[in-house]
Amino acid sequence: MKYTKMHGLGNDFIFFTDPNGTDTDYTELAKQLCHRQTGIGGDGIIVVVPSNVADTRMRIINADGSEAEMCGNGIRCFAKYVYERGIVTKEKFTIETLAGIMEPTLTVEDGKVTLVTVNMGKPSFNAADIPMDIKADKVLNYDVDVDGVTYKVSSVLMGVPHTEVFVDDVTKVPLTTLGPKLERHPLFPRGTNVNFVKVVDDSHIKVRTWERGAGATLACGTGCCASAVMAHENGLTGREVDVAVYLGTLHISYSEDGTVFMTGPAAEVFETELA
Ligand SMILES: N[C@H](CCC[C@H](N)C(=O)O)C(=O)O
């Protein structure tokens, strides 16, 4: 089987195509391939499978084997992968995901995809959609207790569940201690990704993420979208925000009608054959 290693700002994935992969259980394969010592290494695997409702379909399985509904950095890489292999030949097309149909628009130079803008759809704010076990139309600055300490969180569904914690310095956040405790907090029946956010000014934020099913990652695309959306909903930024992560920046546009557009790079590292 041919595997391709790709990343979006360091959020890395192992890609392959499976024409018969519509219902395949990839749990064990994901754990095996994502292992950083005994496998290829990655935050997840991403599989190209057929779609009846879009030009193609993306399945994303986290390193722990759990399947996620969507992946922002992954879908930019997915768009590059399918275009450069001729699976899709248009520079604007549709991708079926468990979170709905997403629409990438490609920047192509000499046949190579150099930048991808994705229509990520609209966030869902109601606690029941996230899901979060409280009654709220929108979850802003909600008090959550973790080991006797109260944190103010803002949670949202941006394809996948995201919980925002606004901080003064993203280099001093309890990513690997508080991250997993919020990820699996009883308030979130399907878990949550956790983003620590520093607001720099009206159009710049910095984000560090602990991902559901993958742990601390170098970037999280849906997390950058969720962070920009909730920074605006908290009155802290405008609707056009550059989100800085370890290895670069995503531009998030949160339109007046609620639609979110994410623009950023996608990189192919290597391709290999494994038995
Ligand atoms: N770990 C996430 C899925 C991948 C999201 C992230 N890698 C992104 O770029 O959006 C979850 O289980 O919700």
Short mmCIF file of N, CA and C and ligand atoms in Angstrom, two decimals, residues 8 11-13 43-44 46 60-64 66-76 120 158-162 183 190-193 209-215 217 219-225 250 262, ligand 1:
data_model
loop_
_atom_site.label_atom_id
_atom_site.label_comp_id
_atom_site.label_asym_id
_atom_site.label_seq_id
_atom_site.Cartn_x
_atom_site.Cartn_y
_atom_site.Cartn_z
N GLY A 8 -0.09 20.17 7.67
CA GLY A 8 -0.58 21.54 7.59
C GLY A 8 -0.03 22.28 8.80
N ASN A 11 0.84 19.96 11.70
CA ASN A 11 -0.21 18.99 12.09
C ASN A 11 -0.16 17.93 11.00
N ASP A 12 0.39 16.74 11.37
CA ASP A 12 0.81 15.81 10.32
C ASP A 12 -0.06 14.57 10.22
N PHE A 13 -0.20 14.10 8.98
CA PHE A 13 -1.13 13.01 8.68
C PHE A 13 -0.53 12.05 7.66
N ASP A 43 -0.34 12.65 13.50
CA ASP A 43 -1.44 13.01 14.41
C ASP A 43 -2.72 12.26 14.03
N GLY A 44 -2.68 11.65 12.81
CA GLY A 44 -3.86 10.90 12.35
C GLY A 44 -3.61 10.34 10.97
N ILE A 46 -5.56 9.95 7.12
CA ILE A 46 -6.65 10.54 6.32
C ILE A 46 -6.81 9.69 5.06
N ILE A 60 -11.13 11.01 8.49
CA ILE A 60 -9.99 11.36 9.35
C ILE A 60 -10.08 10.53 10.63
N ILE A 61 -9.02 9.77 10.89
CA ILE A 61 -8.96 8.96 12.12
C ILE A 61 -7.75 9.43 12.93
N ASN A 62 -8.01 9.82 14.19
CA ASN A 62 -6.95 10.32 15.07
C ASN A 62 -5.93 9.24 15.40
N ALA A 63 -4.80 9.67 15.94
CA ALA A 63 -3.73 8.73 16.32
C ALA A 63 -4.20 7.70 17.34
N ASP A 64 -5.21 8.05 18.15
CA ASP A 64 -5.70 7.07 19.15
C ASP A 64 -6.73 6.13 18.55
N SER A 66 -9.64 7.01 17.15
CA SER A 66 -11.01 7.55 17.11
C SER A 66 -11.23 8.32 15.80
N GLU A 67 -12.39 8.13 15.20
CA GLU A 67 -12.69 8.84 13.95
C GLU A 67 -13.29 10.20 14.28
N ALA A 68 -12.80 11.24 13.63
CA ALA A 68 -13.31 12.60 13.84
C ALA A 68 -14.19 13.00 12.67
N GLU A 69 -15.02 13.99 12.92
CA GLU A 69 -15.96 14.45 11.90
C GLU A 69 -15.28 15.32 10.84
N MET A 70 -14.19 15.99 11.22
CA MET A 70 -13.58 16.96 10.31
C MET A 70 -12.15 17.26 10.76
N CYS A 71 -11.38 17.87 9.88
CA CYS A 71 -10.00 18.22 10.20
C CYS A 71 -9.58 19.37 9.29
N GLY A 72 -9.28 20.52 9.87
CA GLY A 72 -9.01 21.72 9.07
C GLY A 72 -7.66 21.65 8.36
N ASN A 73 -6.59 21.34 9.12
CA ASN A 73 -5.28 21.22 8.47
C ASN A 73 -5.29 20.03 7.50
N GLY A 74 -6.00 18.99 7.93
CA GLY A 74 -6.05 17.80 7.08
C GLY A 74 -6.77 18.03 5.77
N ILE A 75 -7.83 18.86 5.77
CA ILE A 75 -8.59 19.03 4.53
C ILE A 75 -7.84 19.87 3.53
N ARG A 76 -6.95 20.77 4.01
CA ARG A 76 -6.10 21.50 3.07
C ARG A 76 -5.11 20.55 2.39
N MET A 120 -15.47 26.51 5.50
CA MET A 120 -15.63 25.55 6.61
C MET A 120 -17.06 25.49 7.13
N MET A 158 -17.13 23.44 15.66
CA MET A 158 -16.59 23.93 14.37
C MET A 158 -16.22 22.68 13.57
N GLY A 159 -17.26 21.93 13.24
CA GLY A 159 -17.05 20.61 12.62
C GLY A 159 -16.79 19.56 13.68
N VAL A 160 -15.95 19.92 14.63
CA VAL A 160 -15.64 19.09 15.81
C VAL A 160 -15.73 19.98 17.05
N PRO A 161 -15.88 19.40 18.22
CA PRO A 161 -16.04 20.21 19.44
C PRO A 161 -14.75 20.96 19.80
N HIS A 162 -14.88 22.25 20.11
CA HIS A 162 -13.72 23.04 20.53
C HIS A 162 -14.04 23.85 21.77
N GLU A 183 -10.33 17.87 27.80
CA GLU A 183 -10.70 17.01 26.65
C GLU A 183 -11.73 15.97 27.06
N ARG A 190 -18.85 13.87 24.09
CA ARG A 190 -18.05 13.35 22.96
C ARG A 190 -16.62 13.89 23.00
N GLY A 191 -16.22 14.42 24.17
CA GLY A 191 -14.89 15.00 24.32
C GLY A 191 -14.84 16.37 23.68
N THR A 192 -13.66 17.01 23.77
CA THR A 192 -13.48 18.30 23.12
C THR A 192 -12.00 18.54 22.84
N ASN A 193 -11.73 19.27 21.78
CA ASN A 193 -10.39 19.83 21.55
C ASN A 193 -10.27 21.06 22.44
N THR A 209 -2.84 24.22 20.99
CA THR A 209 -3.96 23.28 21.04
C THR A 209 -3.59 21.93 21.62
N TRP A 210 -4.49 21.42 22.45
CA TRP A 210 -4.49 20.01 22.87
C TRP A 210 -5.65 19.35 22.12
N GLU A 211 -5.37 18.41 21.24
CA GLU A 211 -6.42 17.84 20.39
C GLU A 211 -7.06 16.59 20.98
N ARG A 212 -8.37 16.51 20.83
CA ARG A 212 -9.10 15.27 21.13
C ARG A 212 -8.51 14.15 20.28
N GLY A 213 -8.10 13.08 20.92
CA GLY A 213 -7.65 11.88 20.21
C GLY A 213 -6.25 11.95 19.64
N ALA A 214 -5.56 13.09 19.85
CA ALA A 214 -4.21 13.20 19.28
C ALA A 214 -3.22 13.85 20.24
N GLY A 215 -3.72 14.58 21.23
CA GLY A 215 -2.85 15.23 22.21
C GLY A 215 -2.35 16.58 21.72
N THR A 217 -0.71 19.12 19.58
CA THR A 217 -0.27 19.15 18.18
C THR A 217 0.33 20.52 17.88
N ALA A 219 -0.43 22.40 15.46
CA ALA A 219 -1.49 23.28 14.95
C ALA A 219 -2.79 22.49 14.86
N CYS A 220 -3.91 23.21 14.85
CA CYS A 220 -5.22 22.58 14.67
C CYS A 220 -6.06 23.54 13.83
N GLY A 221 -6.41 23.12 12.63
CA GLY A 221 -7.10 24.02 11.71
C GLY A 221 -8.49 24.41 12.19
N THR A 222 -9.29 23.42 12.57
CA THR A 222 -10.61 23.76 13.10
C THR A 222 -10.48 24.53 14.41
N GLY A 223 -9.38 24.26 15.14
CA GLY A 223 -9.12 24.99 16.39
C GLY A 223 -8.81 26.44 16.14
N CYS A 224 -8.06 26.72 15.06
CA CYS A 224 -7.78 28.12 14.70
C CYS A 224 -9.07 28.83 14.27
N CYS A 225 -9.92 28.10 13.54
CA CYS A 225 -11.22 28.68 13.15
C CYS A 225 -12.06 28.97 14.39
N LEU A 250 -2.47 30.89 9.98
CA LEU A 250 -3.67 30.68 9.16
C LEU A 250 -4.45 31.98 9.15
N MET A 262 -11.07 29.47 5.91
CA MET A 262 -9.71 29.26 6.43
C MET A 262 -8.76 29.21 5.24
N1 LIG B 1 -8.44 15.67 16.75
C1 LIG B 1 -9.63 16.32 16.19
C2 LIG B 1 -9.72 16.04 14.68
C3 LIG B 1 -8.59 16.71 13.92
C4 LIG B 1 -8.74 18.21 13.98
C5 LIG B 1 -7.47 19.00 13.71
N2 LIG B 1 -6.29 18.25 13.40
C6 LIG B 1 -7.71 20.08 12.67
O1 LIG B 1 -6.77 20.46 11.95
O2 LIG B 1 -8.86 20.60 12.63
C7 LIG B 1 -10.90 15.78 16.85
O3 LIG B 1 -10.95 14.59 17.18
O4 LIG B 1 -11.84 16.56 16.98
#
